[in-house]
Short mmCIF file of C-alpha atoms in Angstrom, two decimals:
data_model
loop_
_atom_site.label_atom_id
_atom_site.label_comp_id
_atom_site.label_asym_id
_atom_site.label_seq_id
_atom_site.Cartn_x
_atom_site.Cartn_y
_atom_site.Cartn_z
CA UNK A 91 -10.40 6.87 19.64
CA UNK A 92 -12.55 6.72 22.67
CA UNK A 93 -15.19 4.56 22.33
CA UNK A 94 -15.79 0.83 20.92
CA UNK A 95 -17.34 1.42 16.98
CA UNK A 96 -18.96 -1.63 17.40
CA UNK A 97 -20.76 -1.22 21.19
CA UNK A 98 -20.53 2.02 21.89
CA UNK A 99 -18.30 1.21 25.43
CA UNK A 100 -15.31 3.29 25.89
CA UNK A 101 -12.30 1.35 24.84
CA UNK A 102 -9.14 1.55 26.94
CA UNK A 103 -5.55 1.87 25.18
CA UNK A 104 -2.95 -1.49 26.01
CA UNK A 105 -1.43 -4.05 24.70
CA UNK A 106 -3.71 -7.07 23.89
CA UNK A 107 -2.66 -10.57 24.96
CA UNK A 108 -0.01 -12.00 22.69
CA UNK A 109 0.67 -8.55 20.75
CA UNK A 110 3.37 -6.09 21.81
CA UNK A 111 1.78 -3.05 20.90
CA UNK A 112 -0.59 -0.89 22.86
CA UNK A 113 -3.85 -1.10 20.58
CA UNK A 114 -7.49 0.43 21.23
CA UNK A 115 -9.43 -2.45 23.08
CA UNK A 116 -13.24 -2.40 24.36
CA UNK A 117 -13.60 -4.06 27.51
CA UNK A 118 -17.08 -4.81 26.67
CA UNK A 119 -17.44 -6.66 24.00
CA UNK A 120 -13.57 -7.28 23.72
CA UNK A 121 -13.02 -5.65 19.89
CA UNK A 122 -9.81 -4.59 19.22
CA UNK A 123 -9.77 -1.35 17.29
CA UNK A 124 -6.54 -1.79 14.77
CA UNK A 125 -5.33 1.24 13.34
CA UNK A 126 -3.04 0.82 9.89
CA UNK A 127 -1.56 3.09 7.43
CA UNK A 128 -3.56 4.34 4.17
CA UNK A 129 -2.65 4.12 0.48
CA UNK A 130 -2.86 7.08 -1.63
CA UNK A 131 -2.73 6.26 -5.30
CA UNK A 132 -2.25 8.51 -8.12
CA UNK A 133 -0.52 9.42 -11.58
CA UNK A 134 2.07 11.22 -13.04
CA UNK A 135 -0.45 11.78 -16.19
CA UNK A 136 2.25 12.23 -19.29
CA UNK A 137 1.40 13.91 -23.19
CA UNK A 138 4.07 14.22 -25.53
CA UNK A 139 6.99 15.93 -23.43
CA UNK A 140 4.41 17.65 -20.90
CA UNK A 141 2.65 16.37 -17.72
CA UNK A 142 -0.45 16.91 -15.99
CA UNK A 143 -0.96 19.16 -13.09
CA UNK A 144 -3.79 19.80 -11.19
CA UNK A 145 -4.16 23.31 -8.88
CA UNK A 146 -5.55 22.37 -5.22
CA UNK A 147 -9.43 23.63 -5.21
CA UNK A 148 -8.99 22.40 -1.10
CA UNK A 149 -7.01 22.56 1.67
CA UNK A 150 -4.38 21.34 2.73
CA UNK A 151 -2.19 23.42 0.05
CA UNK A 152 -4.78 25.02 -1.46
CA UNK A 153 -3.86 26.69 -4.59
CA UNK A 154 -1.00 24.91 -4.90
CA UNK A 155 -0.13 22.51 -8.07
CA UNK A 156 0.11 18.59 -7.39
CA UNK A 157 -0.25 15.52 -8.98
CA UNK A 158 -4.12 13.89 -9.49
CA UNK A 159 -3.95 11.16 -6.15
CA UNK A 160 -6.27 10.53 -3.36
CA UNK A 161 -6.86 7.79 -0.72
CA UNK A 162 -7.56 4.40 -1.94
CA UNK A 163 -11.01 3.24 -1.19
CA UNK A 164 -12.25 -0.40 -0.03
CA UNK A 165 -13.67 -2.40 -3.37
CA UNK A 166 -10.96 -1.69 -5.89
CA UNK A 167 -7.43 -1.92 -7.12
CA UNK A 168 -4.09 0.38 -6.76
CA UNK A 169 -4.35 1.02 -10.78
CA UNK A 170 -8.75 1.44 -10.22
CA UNK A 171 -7.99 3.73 -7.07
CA UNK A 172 -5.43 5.64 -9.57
CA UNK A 173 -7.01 5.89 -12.71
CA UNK A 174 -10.20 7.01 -10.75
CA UNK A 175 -8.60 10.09 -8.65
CA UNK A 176 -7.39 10.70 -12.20
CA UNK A 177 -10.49 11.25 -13.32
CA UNK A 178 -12.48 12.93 -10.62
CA UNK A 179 -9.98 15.22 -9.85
CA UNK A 180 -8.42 16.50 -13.59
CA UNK A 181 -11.27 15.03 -15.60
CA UNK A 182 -8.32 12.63 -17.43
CA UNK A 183 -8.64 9.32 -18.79
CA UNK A 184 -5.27 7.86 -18.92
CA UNK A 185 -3.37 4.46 -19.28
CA UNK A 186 -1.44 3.20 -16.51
CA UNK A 187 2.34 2.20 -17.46
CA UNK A 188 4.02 0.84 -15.02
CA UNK A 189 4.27 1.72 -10.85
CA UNK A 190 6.82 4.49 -10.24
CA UNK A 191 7.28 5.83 -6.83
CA UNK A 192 6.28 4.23 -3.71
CA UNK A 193 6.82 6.35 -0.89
CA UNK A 194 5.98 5.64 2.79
CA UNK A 195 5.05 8.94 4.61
CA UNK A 196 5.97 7.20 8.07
CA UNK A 197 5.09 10.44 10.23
CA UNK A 198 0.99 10.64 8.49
CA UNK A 199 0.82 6.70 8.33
CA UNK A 200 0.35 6.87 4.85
CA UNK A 201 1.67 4.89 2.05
CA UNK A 202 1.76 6.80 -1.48
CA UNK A 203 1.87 4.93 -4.87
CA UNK A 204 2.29 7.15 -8.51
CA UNK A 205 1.83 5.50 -11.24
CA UNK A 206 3.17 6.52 -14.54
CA UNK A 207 0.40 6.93 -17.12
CA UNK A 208 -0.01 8.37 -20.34
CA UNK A 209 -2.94 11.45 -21.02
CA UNK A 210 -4.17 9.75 -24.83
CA UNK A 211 -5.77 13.15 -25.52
CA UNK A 212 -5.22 16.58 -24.22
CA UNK A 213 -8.66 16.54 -22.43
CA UNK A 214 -8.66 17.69 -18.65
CA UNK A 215 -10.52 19.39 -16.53
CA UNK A 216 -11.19 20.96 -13.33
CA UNK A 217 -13.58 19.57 -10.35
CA UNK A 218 -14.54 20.02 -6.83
CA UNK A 219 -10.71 19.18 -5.79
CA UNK A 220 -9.09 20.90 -8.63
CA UNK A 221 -9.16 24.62 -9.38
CA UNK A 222 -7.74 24.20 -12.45
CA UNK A 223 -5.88 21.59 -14.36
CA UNK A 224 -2.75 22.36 -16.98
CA UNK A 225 0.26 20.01 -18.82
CA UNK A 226 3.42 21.81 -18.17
CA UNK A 227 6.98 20.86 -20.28
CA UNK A 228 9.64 20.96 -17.86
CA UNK A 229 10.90 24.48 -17.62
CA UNK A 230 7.52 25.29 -16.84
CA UNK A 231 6.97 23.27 -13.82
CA UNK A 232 5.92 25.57 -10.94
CA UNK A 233 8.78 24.17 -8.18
CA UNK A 234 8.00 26.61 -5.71
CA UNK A 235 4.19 25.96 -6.07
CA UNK A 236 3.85 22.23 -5.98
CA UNK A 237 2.17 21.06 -2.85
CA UNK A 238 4.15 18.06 -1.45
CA UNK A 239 7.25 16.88 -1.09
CA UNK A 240 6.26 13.69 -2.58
CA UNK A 241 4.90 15.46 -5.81
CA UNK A 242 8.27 17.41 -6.50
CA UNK A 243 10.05 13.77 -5.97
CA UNK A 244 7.91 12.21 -8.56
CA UNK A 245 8.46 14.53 -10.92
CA UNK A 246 12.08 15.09 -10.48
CA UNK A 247 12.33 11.69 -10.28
CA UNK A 248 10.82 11.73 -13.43
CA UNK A 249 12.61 14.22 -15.65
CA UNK A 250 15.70 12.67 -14.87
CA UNK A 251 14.61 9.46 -15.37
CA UNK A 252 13.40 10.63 -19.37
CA UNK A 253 16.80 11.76 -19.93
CA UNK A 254 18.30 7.91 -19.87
CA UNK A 255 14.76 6.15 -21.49
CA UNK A 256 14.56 4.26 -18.00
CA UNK A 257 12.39 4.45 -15.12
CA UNK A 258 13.32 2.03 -11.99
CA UNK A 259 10.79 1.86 -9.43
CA UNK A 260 11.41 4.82 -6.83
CA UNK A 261 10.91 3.21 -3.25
CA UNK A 262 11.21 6.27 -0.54
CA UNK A 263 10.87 6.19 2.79
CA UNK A 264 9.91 9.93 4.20
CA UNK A 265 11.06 9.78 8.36
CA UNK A 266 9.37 11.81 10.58
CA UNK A 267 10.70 15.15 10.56
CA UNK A 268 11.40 15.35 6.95
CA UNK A 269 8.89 18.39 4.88
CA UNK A 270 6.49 15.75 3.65
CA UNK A 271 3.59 18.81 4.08
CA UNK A 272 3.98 22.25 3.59
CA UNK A 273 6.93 22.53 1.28
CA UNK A 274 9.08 25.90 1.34
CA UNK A 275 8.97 27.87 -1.48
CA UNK B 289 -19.74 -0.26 12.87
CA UNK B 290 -22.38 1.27 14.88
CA UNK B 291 -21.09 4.16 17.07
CA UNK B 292 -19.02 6.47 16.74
CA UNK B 293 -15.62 6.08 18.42
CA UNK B 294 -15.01 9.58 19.23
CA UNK B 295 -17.95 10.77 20.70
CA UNK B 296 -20.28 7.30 21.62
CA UNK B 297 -23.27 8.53 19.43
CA UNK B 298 -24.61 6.07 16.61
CA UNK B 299 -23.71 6.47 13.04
CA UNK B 300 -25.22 6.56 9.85
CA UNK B 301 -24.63 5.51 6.91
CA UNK B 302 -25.28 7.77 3.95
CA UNK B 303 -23.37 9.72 1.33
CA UNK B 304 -21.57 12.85 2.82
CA UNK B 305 -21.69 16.38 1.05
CA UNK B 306 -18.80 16.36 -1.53
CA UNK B 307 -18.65 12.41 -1.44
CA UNK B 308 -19.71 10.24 -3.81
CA UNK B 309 -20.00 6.81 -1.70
CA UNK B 310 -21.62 6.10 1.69
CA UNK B 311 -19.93 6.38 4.96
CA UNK B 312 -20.23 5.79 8.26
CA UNK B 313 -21.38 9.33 9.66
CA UNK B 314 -21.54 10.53 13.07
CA UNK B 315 -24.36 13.06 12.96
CA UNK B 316 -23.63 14.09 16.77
CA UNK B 317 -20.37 15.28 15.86
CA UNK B 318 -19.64 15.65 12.54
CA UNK B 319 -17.11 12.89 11.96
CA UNK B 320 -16.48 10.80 9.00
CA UNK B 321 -15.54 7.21 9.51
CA UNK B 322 -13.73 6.27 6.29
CA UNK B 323 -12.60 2.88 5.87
CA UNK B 324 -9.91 2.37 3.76
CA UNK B 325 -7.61 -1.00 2.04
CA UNK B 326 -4.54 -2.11 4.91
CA UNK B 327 -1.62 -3.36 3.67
CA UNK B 328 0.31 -6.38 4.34
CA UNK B 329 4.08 -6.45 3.97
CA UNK B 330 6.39 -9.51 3.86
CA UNK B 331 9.26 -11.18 2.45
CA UNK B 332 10.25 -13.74 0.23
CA UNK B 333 13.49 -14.57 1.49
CA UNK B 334 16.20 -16.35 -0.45
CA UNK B 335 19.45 -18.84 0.61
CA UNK B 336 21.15 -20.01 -2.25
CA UNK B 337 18.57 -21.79 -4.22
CA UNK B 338 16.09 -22.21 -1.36
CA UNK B 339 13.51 -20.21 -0.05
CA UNK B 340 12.34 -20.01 3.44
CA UNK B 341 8.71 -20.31 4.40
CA UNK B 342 6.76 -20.80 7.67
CA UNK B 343 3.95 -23.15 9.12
CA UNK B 344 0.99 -21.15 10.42
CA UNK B 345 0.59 -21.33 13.84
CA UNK B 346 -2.77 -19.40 13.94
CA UNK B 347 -5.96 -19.32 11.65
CA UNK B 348 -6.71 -18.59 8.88
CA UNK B 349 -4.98 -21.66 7.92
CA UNK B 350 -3.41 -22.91 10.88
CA UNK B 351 -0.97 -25.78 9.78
CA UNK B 352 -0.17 -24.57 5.96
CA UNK B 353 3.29 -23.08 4.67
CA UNK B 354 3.24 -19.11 3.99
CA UNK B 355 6.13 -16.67 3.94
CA UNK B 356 6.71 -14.36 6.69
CA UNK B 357 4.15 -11.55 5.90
CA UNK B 358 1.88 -9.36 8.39
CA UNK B 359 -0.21 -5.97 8.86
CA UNK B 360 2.17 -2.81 8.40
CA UNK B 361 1.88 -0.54 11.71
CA UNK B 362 1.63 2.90 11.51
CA UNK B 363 4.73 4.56 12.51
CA UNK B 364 6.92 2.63 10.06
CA UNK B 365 7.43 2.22 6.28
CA UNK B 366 6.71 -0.59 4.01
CA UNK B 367 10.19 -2.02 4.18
CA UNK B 368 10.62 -1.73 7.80
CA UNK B 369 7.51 -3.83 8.10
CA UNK B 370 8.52 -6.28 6.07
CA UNK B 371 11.39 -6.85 8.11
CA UNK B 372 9.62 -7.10 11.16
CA UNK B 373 7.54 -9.48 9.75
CA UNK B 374 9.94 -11.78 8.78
CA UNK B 375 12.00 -11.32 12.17
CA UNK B 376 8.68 -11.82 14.19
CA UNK B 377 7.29 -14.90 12.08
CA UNK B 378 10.67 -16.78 11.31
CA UNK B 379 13.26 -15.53 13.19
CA UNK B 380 15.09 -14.20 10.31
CA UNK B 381 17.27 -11.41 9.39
CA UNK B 382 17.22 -10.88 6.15
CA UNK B 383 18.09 -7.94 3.59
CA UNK B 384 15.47 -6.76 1.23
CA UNK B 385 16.36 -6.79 -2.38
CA UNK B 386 13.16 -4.89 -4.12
CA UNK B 387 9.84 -5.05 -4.18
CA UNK B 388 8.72 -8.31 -5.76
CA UNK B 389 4.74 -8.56 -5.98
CA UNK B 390 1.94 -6.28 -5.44
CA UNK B 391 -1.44 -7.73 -5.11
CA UNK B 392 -4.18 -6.26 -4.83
CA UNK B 393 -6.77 -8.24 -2.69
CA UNK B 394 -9.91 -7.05 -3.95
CA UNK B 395 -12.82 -8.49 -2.25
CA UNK B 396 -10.85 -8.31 1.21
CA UNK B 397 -9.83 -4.62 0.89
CA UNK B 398 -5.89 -5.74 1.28
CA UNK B 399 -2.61 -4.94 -1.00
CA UNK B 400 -0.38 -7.24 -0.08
CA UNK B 401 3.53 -6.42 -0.91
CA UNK B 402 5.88 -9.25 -0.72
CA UNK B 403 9.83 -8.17 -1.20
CA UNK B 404 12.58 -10.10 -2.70
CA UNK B 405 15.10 -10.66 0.42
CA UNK B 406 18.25 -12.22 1.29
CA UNK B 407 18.94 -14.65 4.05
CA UNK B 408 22.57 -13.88 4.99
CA UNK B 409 22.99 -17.28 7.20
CA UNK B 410 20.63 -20.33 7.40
CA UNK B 411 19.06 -18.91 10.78
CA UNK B 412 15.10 -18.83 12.00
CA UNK B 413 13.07 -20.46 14.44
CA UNK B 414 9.65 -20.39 15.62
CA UNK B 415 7.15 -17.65 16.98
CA UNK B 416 3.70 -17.63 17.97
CA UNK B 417 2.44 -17.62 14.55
CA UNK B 418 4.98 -19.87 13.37
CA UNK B 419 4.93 -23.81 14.26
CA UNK B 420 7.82 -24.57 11.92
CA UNK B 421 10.31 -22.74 9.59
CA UNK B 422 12.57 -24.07 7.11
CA UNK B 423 14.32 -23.88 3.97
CA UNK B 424 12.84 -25.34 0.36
CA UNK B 425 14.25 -26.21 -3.04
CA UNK B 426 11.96 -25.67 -6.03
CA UNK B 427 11.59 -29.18 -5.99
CA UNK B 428 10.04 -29.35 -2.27
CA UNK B 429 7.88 -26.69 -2.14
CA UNK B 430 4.73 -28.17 -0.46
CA UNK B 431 2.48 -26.53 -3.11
CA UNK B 432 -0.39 -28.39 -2.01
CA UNK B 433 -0.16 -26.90 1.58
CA UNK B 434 -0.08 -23.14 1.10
CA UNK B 435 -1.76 -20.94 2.87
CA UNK B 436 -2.86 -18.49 0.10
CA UNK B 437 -2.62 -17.95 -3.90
CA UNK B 438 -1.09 -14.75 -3.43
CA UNK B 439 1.73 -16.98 -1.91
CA UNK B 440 1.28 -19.58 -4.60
CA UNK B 441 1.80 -16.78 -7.12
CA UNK B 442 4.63 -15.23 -5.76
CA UNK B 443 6.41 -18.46 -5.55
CA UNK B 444 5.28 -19.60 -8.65
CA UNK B 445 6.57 -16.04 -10.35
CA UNK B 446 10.42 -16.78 -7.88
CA UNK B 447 10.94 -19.65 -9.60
CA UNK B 448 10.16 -18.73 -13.45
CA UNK B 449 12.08 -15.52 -12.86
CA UNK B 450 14.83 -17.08 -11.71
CA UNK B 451 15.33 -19.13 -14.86
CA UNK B 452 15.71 -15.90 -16.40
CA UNK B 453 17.46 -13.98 -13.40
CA UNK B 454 15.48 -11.17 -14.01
CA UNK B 455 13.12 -10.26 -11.67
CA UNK B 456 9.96 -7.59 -12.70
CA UNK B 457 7.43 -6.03 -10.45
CA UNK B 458 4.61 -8.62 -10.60
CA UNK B 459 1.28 -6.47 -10.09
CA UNK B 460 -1.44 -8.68 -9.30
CA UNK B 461 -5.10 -7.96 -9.00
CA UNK B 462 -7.28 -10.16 -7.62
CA UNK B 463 -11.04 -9.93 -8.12
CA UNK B 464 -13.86 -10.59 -5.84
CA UNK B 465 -14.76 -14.20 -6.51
CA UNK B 466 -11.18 -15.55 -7.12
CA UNK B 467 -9.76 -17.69 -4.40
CA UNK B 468 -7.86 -15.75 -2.43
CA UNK B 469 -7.73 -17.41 0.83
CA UNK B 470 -8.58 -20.79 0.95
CA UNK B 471 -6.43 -22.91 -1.48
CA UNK B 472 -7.75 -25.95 -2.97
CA UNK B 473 -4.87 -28.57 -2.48
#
């Protein structure tokens, strides 16, 4: 950040009276620029003993298979932020269960929610985001093609989870340092 | 916002190629300006059968009783803000438990999570944003002289549970229109 959104001054980088954390401030007309961490919300999309993945149509990890999530947007809900990248990017109408994972991604200030959710009908699609979208059982999940670190979590998470019937809130903290991005085959 | 803070040029509003919603657009330099939901983190934090809450030294609602809650920082995870939050506000240490309420604050693009937390020994004090700390019993909590319903609620949900000693998620969502900040007493 260089310059003052609101006045169009540069903005210098310190710590503001009574805070203890450098922050972007404009001289000018004395705005303090915040900067927080994002939500991404999404859904681990479930039919019968099969989930739904969607291929990467863009980058980063393009081609690769993930879970339907995207940023939260101002105006709505974590369950209307999921249930709509669910539908824009694998064409999926789905009901929410219950919050699943919750992972902070400290290094990319972001904070990732997956919601559990279950695909009513075997209708999916593709978009502008998604290549292609596909329910896989479990042995056919493609591990060494998912795109995140957080996505192989969830579903991990997730298979083991089916095998006792019971599915605890997963709270995960991802450090800097740790393959949040490009995950190794 | 007006300019944009990378280059100084103004910004536009429209809907960018691929997007669906308007955004701030710098058509100098190409950037994007999304603005996205921030979260707050916080604690509810228990000793024995009392709870510990704060009196707001700053607006909004300078003077009423909240629990220790705040902006998460990027650089650190949901917990970890929590924490700091309730060491900045109250001068507590406490250890989380799990992740009590999420709220979504519609109409002020927030998602508020408030944790379940331990007090370990009867110890806080006073900050900048905190005129007073100090343990409640059901039976005293001021509820006239909270700060916010989200508060309210997630007292309101404490104390229920606790009949039951069982203690679910509680995922709120509050709509535009409902009253958020100011409480009625």
């Amino acid at each position: 950040m260089n310059f003052c959104s609101h006045c169009g001054e540069r903005v210098s980088l310190r710590v503001p009276e009574g805070d203890n954390r450098p922050r972007h401030v404009c001289e000018s007309c004395g705005r303090i620029h915040y900067q927080n961490p994002r939500i991404i919300a999404g859904c681990l999309p479930v039919y019968g003993d099969q989930v739904l993945l969607c291929r990467r149509a863009i980058e980063p990890r393009y081609g690769y298979w993930t879970l339907p999530a995207g940023f939260m947007e101002n105006g709505e809900s974590t369950e209307q932020a999921a249930l709509r990248e669910t539908l824009e990017e694998a064409q999926a109408r789905v009901q929410l269960k219950q919050l699943y994972t919750l992972t902070s991604i400290i290094h990319v200030n972001q904070v990732q929610l997956i919601y559990l959710a279950e695909l009513e009908r075997p209708e999916f699609g593709i978009s502008n985001e998604t290549l292609e979208s596909r329910l896989f059982s479990e042995d056919e999940i493609p591990w060494d093609q998912l795109a995140f670190t957080t996505i192989r979590n969830a579903l991990r998470f997730y298979f083991a989870d089916r095998r006792e019937n019971h599915f605890p809130l997963r709270h995960i903290e991802m450090e800097p340092g740790t393959d949040s991005l490009p995950l190794k085959p």
